Tab-separated table of C-alpha atoms and ligand atoms in Angstrom:
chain	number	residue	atom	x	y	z
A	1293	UNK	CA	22.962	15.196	-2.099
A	1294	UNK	CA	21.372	11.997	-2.780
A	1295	UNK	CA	21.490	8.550	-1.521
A	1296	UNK	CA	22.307	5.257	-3.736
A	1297	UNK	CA	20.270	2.298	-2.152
A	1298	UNK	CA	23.021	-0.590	-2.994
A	1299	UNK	CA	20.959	-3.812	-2.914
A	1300	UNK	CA	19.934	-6.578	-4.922
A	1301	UNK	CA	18.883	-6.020	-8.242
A	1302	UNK	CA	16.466	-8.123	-10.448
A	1303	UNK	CA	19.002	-7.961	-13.152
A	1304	UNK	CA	22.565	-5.935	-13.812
A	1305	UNK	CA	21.798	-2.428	-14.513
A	1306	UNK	CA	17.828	-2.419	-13.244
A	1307	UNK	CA	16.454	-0.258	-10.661
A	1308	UNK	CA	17.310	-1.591	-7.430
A	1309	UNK	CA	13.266	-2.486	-5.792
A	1310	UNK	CA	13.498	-2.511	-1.855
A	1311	UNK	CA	11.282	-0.413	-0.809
A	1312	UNK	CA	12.203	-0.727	3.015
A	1313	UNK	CA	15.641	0.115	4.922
A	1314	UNK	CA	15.939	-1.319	8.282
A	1315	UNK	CA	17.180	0.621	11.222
A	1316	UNK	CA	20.607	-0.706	10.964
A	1317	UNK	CA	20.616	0.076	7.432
A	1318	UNK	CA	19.704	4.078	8.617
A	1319	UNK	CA	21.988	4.346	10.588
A	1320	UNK	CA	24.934	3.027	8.022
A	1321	UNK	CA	23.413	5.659	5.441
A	1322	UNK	CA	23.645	8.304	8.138
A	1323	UNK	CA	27.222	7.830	9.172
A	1324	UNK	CA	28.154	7.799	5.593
A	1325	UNK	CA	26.552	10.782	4.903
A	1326	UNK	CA	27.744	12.688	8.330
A	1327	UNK	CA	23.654	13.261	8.903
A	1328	UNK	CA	22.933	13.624	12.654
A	1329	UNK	CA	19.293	12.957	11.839
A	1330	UNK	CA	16.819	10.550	9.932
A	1331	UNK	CA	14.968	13.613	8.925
A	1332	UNK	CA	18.006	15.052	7.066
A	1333	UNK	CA	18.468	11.335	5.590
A	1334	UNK	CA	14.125	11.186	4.331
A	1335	UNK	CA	14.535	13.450	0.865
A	1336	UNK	CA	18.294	12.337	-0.032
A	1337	UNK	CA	16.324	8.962	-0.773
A	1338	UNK	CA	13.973	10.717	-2.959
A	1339	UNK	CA	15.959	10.214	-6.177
A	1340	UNK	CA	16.462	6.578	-5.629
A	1341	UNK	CA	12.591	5.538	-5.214
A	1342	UNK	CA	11.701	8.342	-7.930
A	1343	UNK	CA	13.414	5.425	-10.338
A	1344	UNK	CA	11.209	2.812	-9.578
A	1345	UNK	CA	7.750	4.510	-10.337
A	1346	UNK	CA	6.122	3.133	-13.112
A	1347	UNK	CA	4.573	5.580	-15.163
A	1348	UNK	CA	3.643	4.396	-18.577
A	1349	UNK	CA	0.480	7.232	-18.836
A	1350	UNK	CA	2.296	10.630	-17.225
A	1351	UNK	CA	5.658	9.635	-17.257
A	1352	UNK	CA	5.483	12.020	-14.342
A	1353	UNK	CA	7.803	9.877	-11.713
A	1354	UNK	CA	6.887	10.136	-7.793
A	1355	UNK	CA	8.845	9.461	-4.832
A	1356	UNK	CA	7.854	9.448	-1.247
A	1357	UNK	CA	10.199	8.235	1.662
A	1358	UNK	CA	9.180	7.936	5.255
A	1359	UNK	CA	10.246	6.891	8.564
A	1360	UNK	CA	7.865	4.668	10.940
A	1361	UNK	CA	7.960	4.770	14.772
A	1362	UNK	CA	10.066	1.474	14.550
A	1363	UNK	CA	13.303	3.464	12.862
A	1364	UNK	CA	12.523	1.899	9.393
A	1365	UNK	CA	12.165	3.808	6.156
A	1366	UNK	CA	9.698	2.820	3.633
A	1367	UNK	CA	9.728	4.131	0.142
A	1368	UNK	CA	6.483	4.527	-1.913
A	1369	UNK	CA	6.269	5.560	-5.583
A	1370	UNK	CA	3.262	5.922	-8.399
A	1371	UNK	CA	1.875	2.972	-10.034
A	1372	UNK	CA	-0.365	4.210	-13.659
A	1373	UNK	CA	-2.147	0.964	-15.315
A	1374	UNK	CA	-2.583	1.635	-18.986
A	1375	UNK	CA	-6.201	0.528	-20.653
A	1376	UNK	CA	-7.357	1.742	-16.856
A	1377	UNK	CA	-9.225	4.988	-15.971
A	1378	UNK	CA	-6.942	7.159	-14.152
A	1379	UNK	CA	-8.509	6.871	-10.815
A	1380	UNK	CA	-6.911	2.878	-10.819
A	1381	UNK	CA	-3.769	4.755	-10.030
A	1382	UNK	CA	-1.312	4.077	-7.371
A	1383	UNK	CA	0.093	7.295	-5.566
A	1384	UNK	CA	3.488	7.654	-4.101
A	1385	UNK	CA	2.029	8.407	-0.695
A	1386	UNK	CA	-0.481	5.301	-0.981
A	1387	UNK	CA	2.050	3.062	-1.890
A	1388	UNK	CA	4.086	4.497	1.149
A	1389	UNK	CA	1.244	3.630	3.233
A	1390	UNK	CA	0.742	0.233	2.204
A	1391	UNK	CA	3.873	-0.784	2.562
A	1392	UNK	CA	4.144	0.614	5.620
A	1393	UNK	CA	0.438	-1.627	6.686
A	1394	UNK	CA	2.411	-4.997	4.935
A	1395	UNK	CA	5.079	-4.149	7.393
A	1396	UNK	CA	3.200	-3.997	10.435
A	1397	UNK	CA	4.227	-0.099	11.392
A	1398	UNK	CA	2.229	1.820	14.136
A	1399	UNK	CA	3.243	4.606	13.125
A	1400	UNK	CA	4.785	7.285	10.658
A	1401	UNK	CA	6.578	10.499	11.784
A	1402	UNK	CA	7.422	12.230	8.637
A	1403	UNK	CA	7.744	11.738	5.038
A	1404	UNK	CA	9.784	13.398	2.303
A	1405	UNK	CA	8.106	13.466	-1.374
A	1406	UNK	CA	9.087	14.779	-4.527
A	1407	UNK	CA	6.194	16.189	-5.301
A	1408	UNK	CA	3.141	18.154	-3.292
A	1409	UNK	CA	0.823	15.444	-2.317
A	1410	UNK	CA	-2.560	15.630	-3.411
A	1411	UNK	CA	-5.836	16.715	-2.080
A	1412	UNK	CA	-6.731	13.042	-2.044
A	1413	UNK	CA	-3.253	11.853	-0.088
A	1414	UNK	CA	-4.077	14.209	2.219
A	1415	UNK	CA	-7.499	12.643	2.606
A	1416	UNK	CA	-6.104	9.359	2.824
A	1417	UNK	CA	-3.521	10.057	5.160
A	1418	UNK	CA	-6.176	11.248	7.660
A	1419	UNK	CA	-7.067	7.749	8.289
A	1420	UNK	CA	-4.208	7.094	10.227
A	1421	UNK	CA	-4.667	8.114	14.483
A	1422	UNK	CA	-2.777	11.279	14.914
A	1423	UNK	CA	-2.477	11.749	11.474
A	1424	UNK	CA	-2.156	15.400	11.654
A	1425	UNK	CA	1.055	15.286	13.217
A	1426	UNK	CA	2.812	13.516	10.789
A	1427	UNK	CA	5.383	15.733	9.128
A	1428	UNK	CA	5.831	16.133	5.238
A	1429	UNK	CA	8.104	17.495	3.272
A	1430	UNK	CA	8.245	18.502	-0.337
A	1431	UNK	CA	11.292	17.986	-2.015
A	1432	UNK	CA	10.715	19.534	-5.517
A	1433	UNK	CA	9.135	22.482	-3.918
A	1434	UNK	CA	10.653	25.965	-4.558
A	1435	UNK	CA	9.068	27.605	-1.138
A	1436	UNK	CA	11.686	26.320	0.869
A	1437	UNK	CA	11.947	23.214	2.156
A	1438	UNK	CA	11.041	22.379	5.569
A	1439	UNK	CA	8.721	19.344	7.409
A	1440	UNK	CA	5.767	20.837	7.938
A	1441	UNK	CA	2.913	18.612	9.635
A	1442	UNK	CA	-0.138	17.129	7.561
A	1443	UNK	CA	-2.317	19.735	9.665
A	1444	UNK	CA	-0.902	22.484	7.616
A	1445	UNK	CA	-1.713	20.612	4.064
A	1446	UNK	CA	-5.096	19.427	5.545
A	1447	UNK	CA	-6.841	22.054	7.788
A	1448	UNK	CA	-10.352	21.121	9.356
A	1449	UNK	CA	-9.955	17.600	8.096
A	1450	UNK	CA	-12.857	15.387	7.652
A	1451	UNK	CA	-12.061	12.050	8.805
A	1452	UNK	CA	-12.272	8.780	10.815
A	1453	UNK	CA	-13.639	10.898	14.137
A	1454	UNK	CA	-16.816	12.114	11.662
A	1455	UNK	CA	-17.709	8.627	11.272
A	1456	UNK	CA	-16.864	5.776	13.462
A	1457	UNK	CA	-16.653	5.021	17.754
A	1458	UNK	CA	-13.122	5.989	18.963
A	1459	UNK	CA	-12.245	2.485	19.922
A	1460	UNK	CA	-12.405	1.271	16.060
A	1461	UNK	CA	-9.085	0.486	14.719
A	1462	UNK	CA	-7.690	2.599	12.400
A	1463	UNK	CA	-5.137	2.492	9.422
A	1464	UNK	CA	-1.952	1.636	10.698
A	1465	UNK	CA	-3.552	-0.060	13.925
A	1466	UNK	CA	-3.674	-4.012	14.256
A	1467	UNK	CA	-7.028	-5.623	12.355
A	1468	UNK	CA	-7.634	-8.981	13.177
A	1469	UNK	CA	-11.295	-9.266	11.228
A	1470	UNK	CA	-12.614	-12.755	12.387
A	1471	UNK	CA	-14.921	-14.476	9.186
A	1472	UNK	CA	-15.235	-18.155	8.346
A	1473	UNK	CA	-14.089	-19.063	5.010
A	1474	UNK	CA	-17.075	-21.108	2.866
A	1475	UNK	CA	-15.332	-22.754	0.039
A	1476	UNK	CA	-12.411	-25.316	1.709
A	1477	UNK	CA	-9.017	-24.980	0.961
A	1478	UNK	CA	-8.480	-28.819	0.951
A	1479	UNK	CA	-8.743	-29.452	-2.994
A	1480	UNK	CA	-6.366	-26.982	-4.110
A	1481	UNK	CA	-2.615	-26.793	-3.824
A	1482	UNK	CA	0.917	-25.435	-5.548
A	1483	UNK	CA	1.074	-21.762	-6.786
A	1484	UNK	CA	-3.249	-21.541	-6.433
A	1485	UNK	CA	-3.532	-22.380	-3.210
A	1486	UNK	CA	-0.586	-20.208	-1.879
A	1487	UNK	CA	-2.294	-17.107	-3.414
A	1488	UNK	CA	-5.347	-17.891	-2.117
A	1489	UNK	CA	-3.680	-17.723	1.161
A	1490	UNK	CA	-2.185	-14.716	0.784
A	1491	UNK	CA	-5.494	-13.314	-0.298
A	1492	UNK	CA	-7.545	-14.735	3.300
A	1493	UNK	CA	-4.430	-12.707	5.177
A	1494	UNK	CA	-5.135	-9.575	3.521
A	1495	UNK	CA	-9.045	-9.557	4.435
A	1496	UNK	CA	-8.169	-10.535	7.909
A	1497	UNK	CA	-6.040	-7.895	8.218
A	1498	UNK	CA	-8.100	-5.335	5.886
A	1499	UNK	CA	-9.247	-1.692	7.107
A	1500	UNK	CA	-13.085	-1.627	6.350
A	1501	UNK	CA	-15.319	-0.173	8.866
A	1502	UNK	CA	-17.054	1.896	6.428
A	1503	UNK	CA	-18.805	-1.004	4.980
A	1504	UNK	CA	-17.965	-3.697	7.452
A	1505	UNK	CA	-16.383	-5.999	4.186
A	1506	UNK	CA	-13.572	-6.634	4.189
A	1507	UNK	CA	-11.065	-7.910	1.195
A	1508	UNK	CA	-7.706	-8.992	0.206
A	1509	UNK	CA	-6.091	-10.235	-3.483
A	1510	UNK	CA	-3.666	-11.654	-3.841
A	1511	UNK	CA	-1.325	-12.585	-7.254
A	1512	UNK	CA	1.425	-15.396	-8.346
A	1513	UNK	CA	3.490	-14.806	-11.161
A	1514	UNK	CA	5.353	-17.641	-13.227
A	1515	UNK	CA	8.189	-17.649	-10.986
A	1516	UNK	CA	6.050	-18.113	-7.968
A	1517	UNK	CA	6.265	-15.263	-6.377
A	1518	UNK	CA	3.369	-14.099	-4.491
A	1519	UNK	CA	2.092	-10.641	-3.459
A	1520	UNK	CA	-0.629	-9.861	-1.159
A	1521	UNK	CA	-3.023	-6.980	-0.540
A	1522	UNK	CA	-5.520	-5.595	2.020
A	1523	UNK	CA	-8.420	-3.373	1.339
A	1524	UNK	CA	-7.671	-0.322	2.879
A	1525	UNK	CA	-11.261	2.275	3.257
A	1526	UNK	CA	-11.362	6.186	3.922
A	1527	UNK	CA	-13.590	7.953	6.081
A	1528	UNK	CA	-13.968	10.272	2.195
A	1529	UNK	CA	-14.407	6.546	0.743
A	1530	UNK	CA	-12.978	7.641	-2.647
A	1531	UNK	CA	-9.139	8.083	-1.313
A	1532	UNK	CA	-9.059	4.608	-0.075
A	1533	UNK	CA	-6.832	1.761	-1.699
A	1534	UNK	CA	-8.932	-1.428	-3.001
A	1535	UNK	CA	-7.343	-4.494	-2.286
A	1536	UNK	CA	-6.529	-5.286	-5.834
A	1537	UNK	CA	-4.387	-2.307	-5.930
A	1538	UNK	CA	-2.472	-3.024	-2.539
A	1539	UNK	CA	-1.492	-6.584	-4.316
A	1540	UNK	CA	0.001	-4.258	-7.119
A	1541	UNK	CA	2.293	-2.409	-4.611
A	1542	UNK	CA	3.192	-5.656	-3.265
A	1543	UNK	CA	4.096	-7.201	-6.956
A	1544	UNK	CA	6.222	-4.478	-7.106
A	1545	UNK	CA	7.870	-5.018	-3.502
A	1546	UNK	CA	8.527	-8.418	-4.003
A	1547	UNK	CA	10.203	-7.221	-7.352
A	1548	UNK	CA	7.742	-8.114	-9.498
A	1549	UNK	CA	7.996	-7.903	-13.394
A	1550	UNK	CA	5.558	-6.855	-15.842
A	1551	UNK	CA	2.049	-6.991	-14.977
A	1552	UNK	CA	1.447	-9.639	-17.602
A	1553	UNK	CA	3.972	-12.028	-15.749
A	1554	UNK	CA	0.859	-12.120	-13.646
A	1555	UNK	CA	-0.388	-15.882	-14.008
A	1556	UNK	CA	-3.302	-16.539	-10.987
A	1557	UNK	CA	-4.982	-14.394	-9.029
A	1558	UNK	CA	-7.356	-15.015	-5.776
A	1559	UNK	CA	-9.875	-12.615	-4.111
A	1560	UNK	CA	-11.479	-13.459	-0.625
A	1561	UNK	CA	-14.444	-11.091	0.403
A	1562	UNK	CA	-18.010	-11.282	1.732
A	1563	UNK	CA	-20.762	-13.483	0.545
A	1564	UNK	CA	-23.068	-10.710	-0.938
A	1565	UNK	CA	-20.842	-8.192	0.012
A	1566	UNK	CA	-22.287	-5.064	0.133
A	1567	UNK	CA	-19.256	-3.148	-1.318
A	1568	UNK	CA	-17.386	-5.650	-3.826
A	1569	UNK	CA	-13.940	-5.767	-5.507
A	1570	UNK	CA	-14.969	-9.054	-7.861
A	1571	UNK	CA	-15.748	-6.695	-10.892
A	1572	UNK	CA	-12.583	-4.662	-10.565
A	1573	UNK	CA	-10.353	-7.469	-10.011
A	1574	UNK	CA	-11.800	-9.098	-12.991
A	1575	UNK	CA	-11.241	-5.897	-14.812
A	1576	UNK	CA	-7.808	-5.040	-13.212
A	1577	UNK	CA	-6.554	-8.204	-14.911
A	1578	UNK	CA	-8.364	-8.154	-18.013
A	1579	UNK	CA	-6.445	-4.533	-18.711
A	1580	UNK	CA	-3.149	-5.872	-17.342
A	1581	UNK	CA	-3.028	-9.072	-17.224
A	1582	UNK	CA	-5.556	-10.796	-20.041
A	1583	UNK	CA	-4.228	-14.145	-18.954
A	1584	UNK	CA	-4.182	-15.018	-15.577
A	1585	UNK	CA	-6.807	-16.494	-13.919
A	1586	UNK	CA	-8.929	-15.278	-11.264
A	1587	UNK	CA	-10.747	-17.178	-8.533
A	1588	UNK	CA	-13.064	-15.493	-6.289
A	1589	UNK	CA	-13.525	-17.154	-2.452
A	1590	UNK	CA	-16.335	-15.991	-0.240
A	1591	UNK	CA	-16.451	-16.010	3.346
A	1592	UNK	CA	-19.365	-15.525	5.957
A	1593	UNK	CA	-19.314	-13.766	8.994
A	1594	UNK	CA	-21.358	-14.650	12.189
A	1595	UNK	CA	-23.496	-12.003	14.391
A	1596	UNK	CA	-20.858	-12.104	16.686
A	1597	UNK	CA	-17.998	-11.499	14.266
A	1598	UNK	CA	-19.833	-8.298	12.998
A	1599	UNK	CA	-17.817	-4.753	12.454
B	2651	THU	N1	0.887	11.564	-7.989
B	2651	THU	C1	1.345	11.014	-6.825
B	2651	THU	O1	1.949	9.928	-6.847
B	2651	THU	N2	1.129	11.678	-5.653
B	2651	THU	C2	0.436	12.841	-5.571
B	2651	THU	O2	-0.142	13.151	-4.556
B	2651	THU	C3	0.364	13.663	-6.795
B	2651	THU	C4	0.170	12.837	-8.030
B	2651	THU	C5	1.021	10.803	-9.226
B	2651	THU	C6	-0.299	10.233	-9.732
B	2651	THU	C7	-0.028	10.084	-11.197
B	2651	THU	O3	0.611	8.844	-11.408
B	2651	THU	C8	0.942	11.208	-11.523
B	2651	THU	O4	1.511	11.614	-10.276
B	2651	THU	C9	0.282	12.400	-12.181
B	2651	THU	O5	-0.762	12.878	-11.418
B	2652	ZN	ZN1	-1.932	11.873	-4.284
């Protein structure tokens, strides 16, 4: 059984690219289907977001579907940026994530994926409270297929709890990073102001207690549209999502084109930042998009506003 998603499409006969179905929307799909529950309704969706990977390196399409605590669904596929090393990629369960962060959830209960998620999805899955009990299930898989939770995939987990004070917010929890921008906003305006924007959001809202600097990028493409990202950190560091890469799942939300549609890109993080995303951004868009332009803001954080 599988699911169409009928919605708007960028053009006749494209992949449809809504990556979130609202409760109402569930419930449609379920009465349609005769389902009595959401979990039943997680891997016929599979197919659907399977289409919208993009895959130009494996060709090896990935699909993950999963319901938040608010009744939503959010879809999440793999992103591969050629003239990038591999570990630049996007993962299905990543991009689920981060969509599910742009969207404000609290929470996820289970996912479906087409695939067995990887040692590192597991990682990065564990920064999320409760993360154990989320329940996953593989729909490609040929031993049966059943929601099992993330404790099974991930025994004796190394995570958040190894590292940080249990009142630190964590992945899916509300960040509200407080940090005074230096360079003022009053000079600019149009498209290059609007990303900049978009890029301040995504550091206040970033998920960096490992290093205490936070980051967002944002990107504008000819048509104006604009796609945010916020740097995401692991307790394992290397799982986590950069913020350059969270803008890429939101290009492709907001139905973004080709990467080289791409025209001006902003990146807000820490004066001397300890950690810092300027090289990769710059790099990022010299692989995929050679002609947009990148400007870096800084901001500055006082005592008081320290992680
Ligand atoms: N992939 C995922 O999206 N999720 C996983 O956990 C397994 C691997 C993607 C990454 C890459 O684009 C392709 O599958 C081959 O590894
Ligand atoms: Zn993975």
């Amino acid at each position: 059984m599988e699911t169409m998603i009928i919605t708007r499409s960028t053009a006749e006969n494209e992949a449809p690219w809504r990556f979130v179905i609202e409760p109402s929307e569930v419930d449609e799909m379920m009465k349609e289907l005769g389902l009595s529950s959401v979990m039943e309704l997680l891997p016929t969706l599979v197919p659907a977001a399977k289409k919208m990977a993009r895959t130009p390196i494996s060709r090896f399409h990935v699909g993950a579907v999963g319901l938040g605590e608010s009744g939503r669904i959010y879809l999440g596929v793999n992103l591969e940026f050629p003239g990038l090393p591999l570990h630049h990629s996007v993962h299905a369960e990543q991009f689920l994530i981060t969509n599910a962060i742009s969207h404000k959830e609290r929470r996820i209960r289970c996912i479906a994926v087409s695939a067995a998620p990887c040692g590192h999805c597991r990682q990065f899955m564990q920064e999320i409270r409760n993360a154990s009990e989320i329940e996953i299930l593989i729909t490609g898989s040929e031993s049966g297929s059943e929601f099992r939770p993330l404790s099974s995939f991930l025994p004796e987990p190394f995570g958040p709890p190894d590292l940080l004070r249990d009142d630190v917010p964590l992945l899916l929890e509300p960040h509200d990073n407080h940090f005074e921008m230096i360079e003022m906003c009053d000079e600019i305006g149009g498209a290059a102001r609007n990303v900049r924007l978009a890029a301040e959001k995504g550091a206040r809202e970033a998920h960096a207690p490992y290093t205490g600097c936070p980051a967002g990028f944002a990107v504008v493409d000819r048509e104006g549209r604009v796609a945010g990202g916020a740097y995401a950190e692991s307790a394992a560091y290397n799982p986590g999502m950069g913020p350059t890469a969270a803008a890429m799942v939101a290009f492709v939300m907001a139905g973004g084109g080709d990467w080289e549609e791409i025209e001006e890109a902003a990146l807000v993080e820490k004066e001397d930042a300890l950690v810092s995303q300027e090289g990769t951004a710059r790099l990022l868009l010299a692989a995929i998009a050679p002609k947009a332009r990148l400007r870096v803001y800084h901001y500055r954080t006082s005592d008081a506003d320290e992680l």
